[in-house]
CSV table of C-alpha atoms and ligand atoms in Angstrom, one decimal:
chain,number,residue,atom,x,y,z
A,19,MET,CA,163.4,125.6,78.8
A,20,GLY,CA,165.2,122.5,77.9
A,21,VAL,CA,163.4,119.0,78.4
A,22,PHE,CA,164.7,115.6,78.1
A,23,SER,CA,162.0,112.9,78.3
A,24,VAL,CA,162.0,109.2,77.7
A,25,LYS,CA,158.6,107.8,78.5
A,26,THR,CA,158.9,104.5,76.7
A,27,LYS,CA,159.7,101.3,78.5
A,28,ILE,CA,162.3,99.4,76.4
A,29,VAL,CA,162.3,95.7,76.5
A,30,PHE,CA,164.8,93.6,74.6
A,31,GLU,CA,164.0,90.4,72.9
A,32,ASP,CA,160.5,88.8,73.2
A,33,GLY,CA,158.8,90.9,75.6
A,34,LEU,CA,155.2,90.8,74.6
A,35,SER,CA,154.3,87.9,76.8
A,36,SER,CA,155.4,89.6,79.8
A,37,VAL,CA,152.9,92.4,79.5
A,38,LEU,CA,149.9,90.3,78.3
A,39,ASP,CA,148.2,90.7,81.7
A,40,GLN,CA,147.9,94.5,80.9
A,41,ILE,CA,146.0,93.7,77.7
A,42,GLN,CA,142.3,92.9,77.4
A,43,LYS,CA,141.7,93.7,73.7
A,44,ALA,CA,144.4,94.4,71.2
A,45,PHE,CA,144.2,96.4,68.0
A,46,ILE,CA,147.1,95.4,65.8
A,47,VAL,CA,148.5,97.9,63.2
A,48,SER,CA,150.7,96.3,60.6
A,49,ASP,CA,151.2,96.1,56.8
A,50,PRO,CA,150.2,93.4,54.1
A,51,PHE,CA,153.6,91.9,53.8
A,52,MET,CA,153.8,91.1,57.7
A,53,VAL,CA,150.5,89.2,57.3
A,54,SER,CA,151.2,87.4,53.8
A,55,SER,CA,154.7,86.4,55.1
A,56,GLY,CA,153.3,85.1,58.4
A,57,LYS,CA,155.5,87.2,60.5
A,58,ILE,CA,152.5,88.8,62.1
A,59,SER,CA,152.2,85.5,64.0
A,60,TYR,CA,154.9,86.9,66.4
A,61,VAL,CA,152.2,89.0,67.8
A,62,THR,CA,148.9,86.9,67.0
A,63,ASP,CA,150.2,83.6,68.5
A,64,CYS,CA,150.7,85.5,71.8
A,65,MET,CA,147.3,86.8,71.7
A,66,GLU,CA,145.8,83.3,70.6
A,67,GLN,CA,147.4,81.6,73.6
A,68,SER,CA,146.2,84.3,76.0
A,69,GLY,CA,142.7,83.8,74.7
A,70,LYS,CA,142.1,87.5,74.5
A,71,PRO,CA,140.5,89.1,71.7
A,72,TYR,CA,142.5,90.9,68.8
A,73,LYS,CA,141.9,92.7,65.4
A,74,VAL,CA,144.5,92.9,62.8
A,75,PHE,CA,144.5,96.2,60.5
A,76,SER,CA,147.0,95.7,57.8
A,77,ASP,CA,146.3,98.3,55.3
A,78,VAL,CA,149.4,100.3,56.1
A,79,THR,CA,151.1,101.4,52.8
A,80,VAL,CA,154.8,102.6,52.3
A,81,ASP,CA,154.2,106.1,52.9
A,82,PRO,CA,150.8,106.1,54.9
A,83,GLY,CA,148.3,108.8,53.7
A,84,ILE,CA,145.5,110.4,55.2
A,85,GLU,CA,143.2,107.8,53.6
A,86,VAL,CA,144.9,104.9,55.5
A,87,VAL,CA,144.8,106.9,59.0
A,88,THR,CA,141.0,107.5,58.4
A,89,ALA,CA,140.3,103.8,57.5
A,90,GLY,CA,142.3,102.8,60.7
A,91,VAL,CA,140.5,105.2,63.0
A,92,ALA,CA,137.0,103.8,61.7
A,93,SER,CA,138.3,100.1,62.2
A,94,MET,CA,139.7,100.8,65.7
A,95,ILE,CA,136.7,102.6,66.9
A,96,GLU,CA,134.3,99.8,65.8
A,97,PHE,CA,136.5,97.3,67.8
A,98,GLN,CA,136.9,99.4,70.9
A,99,PRO,CA,140.3,97.9,72.2
A,100,ASP,CA,142.2,99.0,75.3
A,101,THR,CA,145.6,98.3,73.7
A,102,VAL,CA,147.2,99.2,70.3
A,103,ILE,CA,150.1,97.1,69.2
A,104,CYS,CA,151.9,98.2,66.1
A,105,PHE,CA,154.2,95.7,64.3
A,106,GLY,CA,156.3,96.7,61.3
A,107,GLY,CA,158.7,99.1,59.9
A,108,GLY,CA,158.4,103.1,60.5
A,109,ALA,CA,155.3,103.3,58.2
A,110,ALA,CA,153.3,100.8,60.5
A,111,ILE,CA,154.3,102.6,63.7
A,112,ASP,CA,153.7,106.1,62.3
A,113,ALA,CA,150.4,105.1,61.0
A,114,ALA,CA,149.3,103.7,64.3
A,115,LYS,CA,150.4,106.8,66.1
A,116,ALA,CA,148.3,109.0,63.8
A,117,VAL,CA,145.2,106.6,64.2
A,118,MET,CA,145.5,106.8,68.0
A,119,TYR,CA,146.2,110.7,67.8
A,120,PHE,CA,143.2,111.5,65.6
A,121,ALA,CA,140.8,109.0,67.5
A,122,GLU,CA,141.6,110.8,70.7
A,123,LYS,CA,141.5,114.4,69.3
A,124,THR,CA,138.1,113.7,67.8
A,125,GLN,CA,137.1,112.3,71.1
A,126,GLN,CA,136.4,108.8,69.6
A,127,ALA,CA,138.8,107.0,71.9
A,128,GLY,CA,140.4,107.5,75.2
A,129,LYS,CA,144.0,106.8,76.4
A,130,LEU,CA,145.1,103.3,75.2
A,131,LEU,CA,148.1,101.2,76.0
A,132,PHE,CA,150.5,101.6,73.2
A,133,ILE,CA,153.1,98.9,72.3
A,134,ALA,CA,155.5,99.4,69.3
A,135,ILE,CA,157.5,96.5,67.8
A,136,PRO,CA,159.8,97.7,65.0
A,137,THR,CA,160.9,95.0,62.5
A,138,THR,CA,163.4,97.5,60.8
A,139,SER,CA,166.2,99.5,62.4
A,140,GLY,CA,165.6,102.9,61.1
A,141,THR,CA,163.1,105.4,62.2
A,142,GLY,CA,163.3,105.1,65.8
A,143,SER,CA,159.5,105.8,65.8
A,144,GLU,CA,159.1,103.4,68.5
A,145,VAL,CA,160.4,106.0,71.2
A,146,SER,CA,159.7,109.3,69.3
A,147,ARG,CA,157.0,111.9,69.3
A,148,PHE,CA,157.1,112.1,65.6
A,149,SER,CA,154.8,110.5,62.9
A,150,VAL,CA,155.1,111.3,59.2
A,151,ILE,CA,152.0,111.2,57.2
A,152,THR,CA,151.9,111.9,53.4
A,153,ASP,CA,149.3,113.9,51.4
A,154,LYS,CA,149.7,112.0,48.0
A,155,GLU,CA,147.6,114.5,46.1
A,156,ARG,CA,149.8,117.5,47.1
A,157,SER,CA,153.0,115.6,47.2
A,158,ILE,CA,153.6,116.7,50.9
A,159,LYS,CA,154.8,114.9,53.9
A,160,TYR,CA,153.7,116.2,57.2
A,161,PRO,CA,155.5,115.6,60.3
A,162,LEU,CA,153.1,115.3,63.4
A,163,ILE,CA,155.0,116.1,66.5
A,164,ASP,CA,153.4,115.7,69.9
A,165,ASP,CA,154.1,114.1,73.4
A,166,SER,CA,150.9,112.0,73.0
A,167,LEU,CA,152.5,110.1,70.1
A,168,VAL,CA,155.2,108.4,72.2
A,169,PRO,CA,154.7,104.7,72.7
A,170,ASP,CA,154.2,103.3,76.3
A,171,MET,CA,156.6,100.2,75.4
A,172,ALA,CA,159.1,99.4,72.8
A,173,ILE,CA,160.0,95.9,72.1
A,174,LEU,CA,163.6,95.5,70.5
A,175,ASP,CA,163.8,92.2,69.1
A,176,ALA,CA,166.9,92.0,66.7
A,177,SER,CA,165.5,88.5,65.4
A,178,LEU,CA,162.6,90.2,63.7
A,179,VAL,CA,165.2,92.4,61.5
A,180,THR,CA,167.5,89.6,60.1
A,181,SER,CA,165.1,89.0,57.2
A,182,ALA,CA,165.3,92.6,55.9
A,183,PRO,CA,167.1,92.7,52.5
A,184,PRO,CA,170.4,94.7,52.0
A,185,SER,CA,168.8,97.7,50.4
A,186,ILE,CA,166.3,98.0,53.2
A,187,THR,CA,169.1,97.5,55.8
A,188,ALA,CA,171.1,100.2,54.0
A,189,ASP,CA,168.2,102.8,53.4
A,190,THR,CA,167.0,102.5,57.2
A,191,GLY,CA,170.6,102.4,58.6
A,192,VAL,CA,171.6,105.7,56.8
A,193,ASP,CA,168.4,107.2,58.3
A,194,VAL,CA,169.6,106.3,61.8
A,195,LEU,CA,172.9,108.0,61.1
A,196,THR,CA,171.0,111.1,59.7
A,197,HIS,CA,168.8,111.2,62.9
A,198,ALA,CA,171.8,110.9,65.1
A,199,ILE,CA,173.9,113.5,63.2
A,200,GLU,CA,171.0,116.1,62.9
A,201,ALA,CA,170.1,115.6,66.5
A,202,PHE,CA,173.8,116.1,67.5
A,203,VAL,CA,174.1,119.5,65.7
A,204,SER,CA,170.5,120.7,66.3
A,205,THR,CA,169.8,124.1,67.9
A,206,SER,CA,168.0,122.1,70.7
A,207,HIS,CA,170.7,119.5,71.5
A,208,ASN,CA,171.8,119.2,75.2
A,209,ASP,CA,174.2,116.7,77.1
A,210,PHE,CA,171.6,114.1,77.3
A,211,THR,CA,170.5,114.1,73.7
A,212,ASP,CA,174.3,114.2,72.8
A,213,ALA,CA,174.9,111.2,74.9
A,214,ALA,CA,172.2,109.2,73.0
A,215,ALA,CA,173.3,110.6,69.6
A,216,GLU,CA,177.0,109.9,70.3
A,217,LYS,CA,176.3,106.2,71.1
A,218,ALA,CA,174.0,105.8,68.0
A,219,ILE,CA,176.9,107.2,65.7
A,220,LYS,CA,179.4,104.8,67.2
A,221,LEU,CA,177.1,101.9,66.9
A,222,VAL,CA,176.4,102.7,63.2
A,223,LYS,CA,180.0,102.9,62.4
A,224,ASP,CA,180.6,99.7,64.2
A,225,TYR,CA,177.6,97.6,63.0
A,226,LEU,CA,175.9,98.9,59.8
A,227,LEU,CA,178.3,97.5,57.3
A,228,ARG,CA,178.3,94.1,59.1
A,229,CYS,CA,174.4,94.0,58.9
A,230,TYR,CA,174.7,95.0,55.3
A,231,THR,CA,177.1,92.2,54.2
A,232,ASN,CA,176.0,89.4,56.7
A,233,PRO,CA,172.1,89.9,57.4
A,234,ASP,CA,172.2,87.1,60.0
A,235,ASP,CA,174.8,88.6,62.1
A,236,LEU,CA,172.5,88.9,65.2
A,237,GLU,CA,175.1,90.8,67.4
A,238,ALA,CA,175.4,93.6,64.6
A,239,ARG,CA,171.6,93.5,64.0
A,240,GLN,CA,170.9,94.2,67.8
A,241,GLY,CA,173.6,96.9,67.6
A,242,MET,CA,171.8,98.5,64.7
A,243,HIS,CA,168.3,98.1,66.5
A,244,ASN,CA,169.8,99.7,69.6
A,245,ALA,CA,171.2,102.6,67.4
A,246,SER,CA,167.9,103.3,65.8
A,247,CYS,CA,166.3,103.5,69.1
A,248,LEU,CA,169.1,105.9,70.6
A,249,ALA,CA,168.9,108.1,67.8
A,250,GLY,CA,165.1,108.1,68.1
A,251,ILE,CA,165.5,109.2,71.7
A,252,ALA,CA,168.0,111.9,70.5
A,253,PHE,CA,166.1,113.4,67.8
A,254,SER,CA,162.6,113.0,69.7
A,255,ASN,CA,164.1,115.5,72.4
A,256,ALA,CA,166.5,117.6,70.2
A,257,GLY,CA,164.7,117.8,66.9
A,258,LEU,CA,166.0,117.2,63.3
A,259,GLY,CA,167.0,119.6,60.7
A,260,LEU,CA,167.2,120.7,57.1
A,261,ASN,CA,168.3,117.1,55.9
A,262,HIS,CA,164.9,115.8,57.0
A,263,GLY,CA,163.1,118.9,55.6
A,264,MET,CA,164.5,118.4,52.3
A,265,ALA,CA,164.4,114.7,52.4
A,266,HIS,CA,160.6,114.8,53.1
A,267,ALA,CA,160.1,117.1,50.1
A,268,LEU,CA,162.3,115.1,47.9
A,269,GLY,CA,160.8,111.8,48.8
A,270,ALA,CA,157.2,113.0,48.3
A,271,HIS,CA,157.9,114.4,44.9
A,272,PHE,CA,160.0,111.5,43.3
A,273,HIS,CA,159.0,108.5,45.5
A,274,ILE,CA,162.4,107.9,46.9
A,275,PRO,CA,162.4,105.9,50.1
A,276,HIS,CA,162.9,108.1,53.3
A,277,GLY,CA,166.1,106.8,54.5
A,278,ARG,CA,167.7,106.8,50.9
A,279,ALA,CA,166.5,110.5,50.3
A,280,ASN,CA,168.3,111.3,53.6
A,281,GLY,CA,171.4,109.6,52.6
A,282,ILE,CA,171.6,111.2,49.3
A,283,LEU,CA,171.2,114.6,50.9
A,284,LEU,CA,173.5,114.2,53.9
A,285,PRO,CA,176.9,115.3,52.6
A,286,TYR,CA,175.6,118.3,50.9
A,287,VAL,CA,173.4,119.4,53.8
A,288,MET,CA,176.4,119.0,56.3
A,289,SER,CA,178.6,121.0,53.8
A,290,PHE,CA,176.1,123.8,53.9
A,291,ASN,CA,175.7,123.7,57.7
A,292,ALA,CA,179.5,123.8,58.3
A,293,GLY,CA,180.1,126.5,55.7
A,294,CYS,CA,182.7,124.5,54.1
A,295,ALA,CA,182.5,126.3,50.7
A,296,GLU,CA,182.5,129.8,52.0
A,297,LYS,CA,182.8,130.9,55.5
A,298,LEU,CA,183.0,128.3,58.3
A,299,THR,CA,180.0,128.2,60.8
A,300,PRO,CA,180.2,127.4,64.5
A,301,THR,CA,178.5,124.0,63.5
A,302,VAL,CA,181.9,123.0,61.9
A,303,ASN,CA,183.1,122.2,65.5
A,304,ARG,CA,180.1,119.8,66.2
A,305,TYR,CA,181.0,117.9,62.8
A,306,ALA,CA,184.5,117.8,64.0
A,307,GLN,CA,183.2,116.1,67.2
A,308,VAL,CA,181.4,113.6,64.9
A,309,ALA,CA,184.7,112.9,63.1
A,310,ARG,CA,186.2,111.9,66.5
A,311,LEU,CA,183.3,109.4,67.1
A,312,MET,CA,183.8,108.0,63.7
A,313,GLU,CA,187.5,107.9,64.1
A,314,LEU,CA,188.0,110.3,61.2
A,315,GLU,CA,189.5,113.3,63.1
A,316,SER,CA,192.2,115.2,61.6
A,317,SER,CA,194.6,118.0,63.0
A,318,SER,CA,192.4,120.9,61.7
A,319,ILE,CA,188.6,121.3,62.6
A,320,ARG,CA,187.8,122.2,58.9
A,321,GLN,CA,189.5,119.0,57.7
A,322,SER,CA,187.9,116.9,60.4
A,323,ALA,CA,184.4,118.2,59.3
A,324,LEU,CA,185.5,117.4,55.7
A,325,ASN,CA,186.4,114.0,56.5
A,326,VAL,CA,183.0,113.3,57.9
A,327,ILE,CA,181.3,114.8,54.7
A,328,ARG,CA,183.3,113.1,52.2
A,329,THR,CA,183.2,109.8,54.1
A,330,SER,CA,179.5,110.1,54.3
A,331,ARG,CA,179.4,110.0,50.6
A,332,ARG,CA,181.7,107.1,50.3
A,333,TYR,CA,179.4,105.4,52.8
A,334,MET,CA,176.6,105.8,50.4
A,335,GLU,CA,178.6,104.2,47.7
A,336,LYS,CA,179.4,101.1,49.9
A,337,PHE,CA,175.7,100.5,50.4
A,338,HIS,CA,174.8,101.3,46.7
A,339,ILE,CA,172.8,104.3,47.7
A,340,PRO,CA,173.0,107.0,45.0
A,341,THR,CA,175.5,109.8,45.7
A,342,SER,CA,173.3,112.6,44.1
A,343,ILE,CA,169.6,113.1,43.1
A,344,ARG,CA,170.5,112.7,39.5
A,345,ALA,CA,172.1,109.3,40.1
A,346,ALA,CA,168.8,108.3,41.8
A,347,GLY,CA,167.1,108.5,38.5
A,348,VAL,CA,165.4,111.8,38.6
A,349,ASN,CA,165.4,113.6,35.4
A,350,GLU,CA,166.7,117.2,35.2
A,351,SER,CA,163.7,118.9,33.7
A,352,ASP,CA,161.4,117.0,36.3
A,353,PHE,CA,163.8,118.0,39.2
A,354,GLU,CA,163.8,121.8,38.0
A,355,ALA,CA,160.0,121.8,37.7
A,356,ALA,CA,159.5,120.5,41.2
A,357,LEU,CA,162.4,122.7,42.7
A,358,ASP,CA,160.2,125.7,43.7
A,359,ASP,CA,157.6,123.3,45.4
A,360,MET,CA,160.3,121.2,47.1
A,361,THR,CA,162.1,124.3,48.4
A,362,ALA,CA,158.8,125.8,49.9
A,363,SER,CA,157.9,122.4,51.5
A,364,ALA,CA,161.5,122.0,53.0
A,365,LEU,CA,161.4,125.6,54.3
A,366,ALA,CA,158.0,125.0,55.9
A,367,ASP,CA,158.8,121.6,57.2
A,368,ARG,CA,158.9,121.4,61.1
A,369,CYS,CA,162.0,119.6,61.1
A,370,THR,CA,163.9,122.4,59.3
A,371,ALA,CA,163.2,124.7,62.4
A,372,SER,CA,165.8,123.1,64.5
A,373,ASN,CA,168.5,123.2,61.8
A,374,PRO,CA,171.9,124.8,63.2
A,375,ARG,CA,172.3,127.2,60.3
A,376,THR,CA,169.3,129.4,59.4
A,377,CYS,CA,168.4,129.2,55.7
A,378,THR,CA,166.5,131.0,53.1
A,379,ALA,CA,164.6,129.7,50.2
A,380,GLU,CA,167.6,130.4,48.1
A,381,ASP,CA,170.1,128.4,50.3
A,382,ILE,CA,167.8,125.5,50.2
A,383,LYS,CA,167.6,125.7,46.4
A,384,THR,CA,171.4,125.9,46.1
A,385,VAL,CA,171.7,122.8,48.5
A,386,PHE,CA,169.2,120.9,46.3
A,387,ARG,CA,171.1,121.9,43.0
A,388,LYS,CA,174.5,120.8,44.5
A,389,ALA,CA,172.9,117.5,45.7
A,390,TYR,CA,171.3,117.1,42.2
A,391,ILE,CA,174.8,117.1,40.5
A,392,GLY,CA,176.7,115.8,43.3
A,393,LYS,CA,179.0,118.9,44.1
A,394,LEU,CA,181.0,118.9,47.2
A,395,PRO,CA,183.9,121.3,48.2
B,7,ZN,ZN1,164.3,109.9,59.2
């Protein structure tokens, strides 16, 4: 049974003041940078003006782990809020989701109003039923996937993103592209998820480079903010694929930021899914449709798919993202030593389940090795 659901009310620009009457007591989840830079005042000023109590939990780290979630649950239970507002990048939103999830599962909290305010354009976490938590000791990233994780409201204010440095803009933007492409070719895609993914791909094509070269271009920033959210709607319903399964494993082992890990792997995973090196698969037709969206179409389906694959690698070069795992600074012996573990994690990752081409451990190893040396057909 196919389902398409968008529960989150999406508000553009400064929408927090419009919902203050629904908030009595707010638990604000953020990261230390948002507090030290004063950006958190976007939320706290609003709460101060309303005179309503609030508490800031800002211990969220780059790849939030179980210990951050446990501390967040304890802090939230102590405060007893009726609303959770998360303010930050994907890590802050994912951490807030996990805190609410575990507090509810352990019956320490009931249903709370959940408002997400993203300050990067990347994870689409503000509308998705996904949250990724890292077990640092075991170098594993776990995607939690549950309908209860979807925020009630997302505030998409592009003015919050203009201060993101070019490297963050690139990493997060490439994550958006990967979400849209993986959702578009996923085994669970449908006309509704396609609509969201197609628009996201077009917005990335039109606006990502503009955001990268001119961070203050507000029109481009809003375009990428919307692309991130639309790609989130697409993959929240259609799922992701092998690219994310492998990126979670690669990122957890070698501390490569999530979006960058996706960008490094994207051409090699697409090449595997399309069967470009051996026998073409039915997925090649979907990549040919991506080629049309990106204005890379050629007279043959194989060539159109190859154009997408090769252009995606040139894209990484433009954004100064490494085009192979080796170029990302991973030493060959460390890579080989981690390969079995990474392969097992990628195979078991819940994202891999909706990949359009079924894959064995041996297939994943081959893709990892091609991505290590940067080998494309
Ligand atoms: Zn992602």
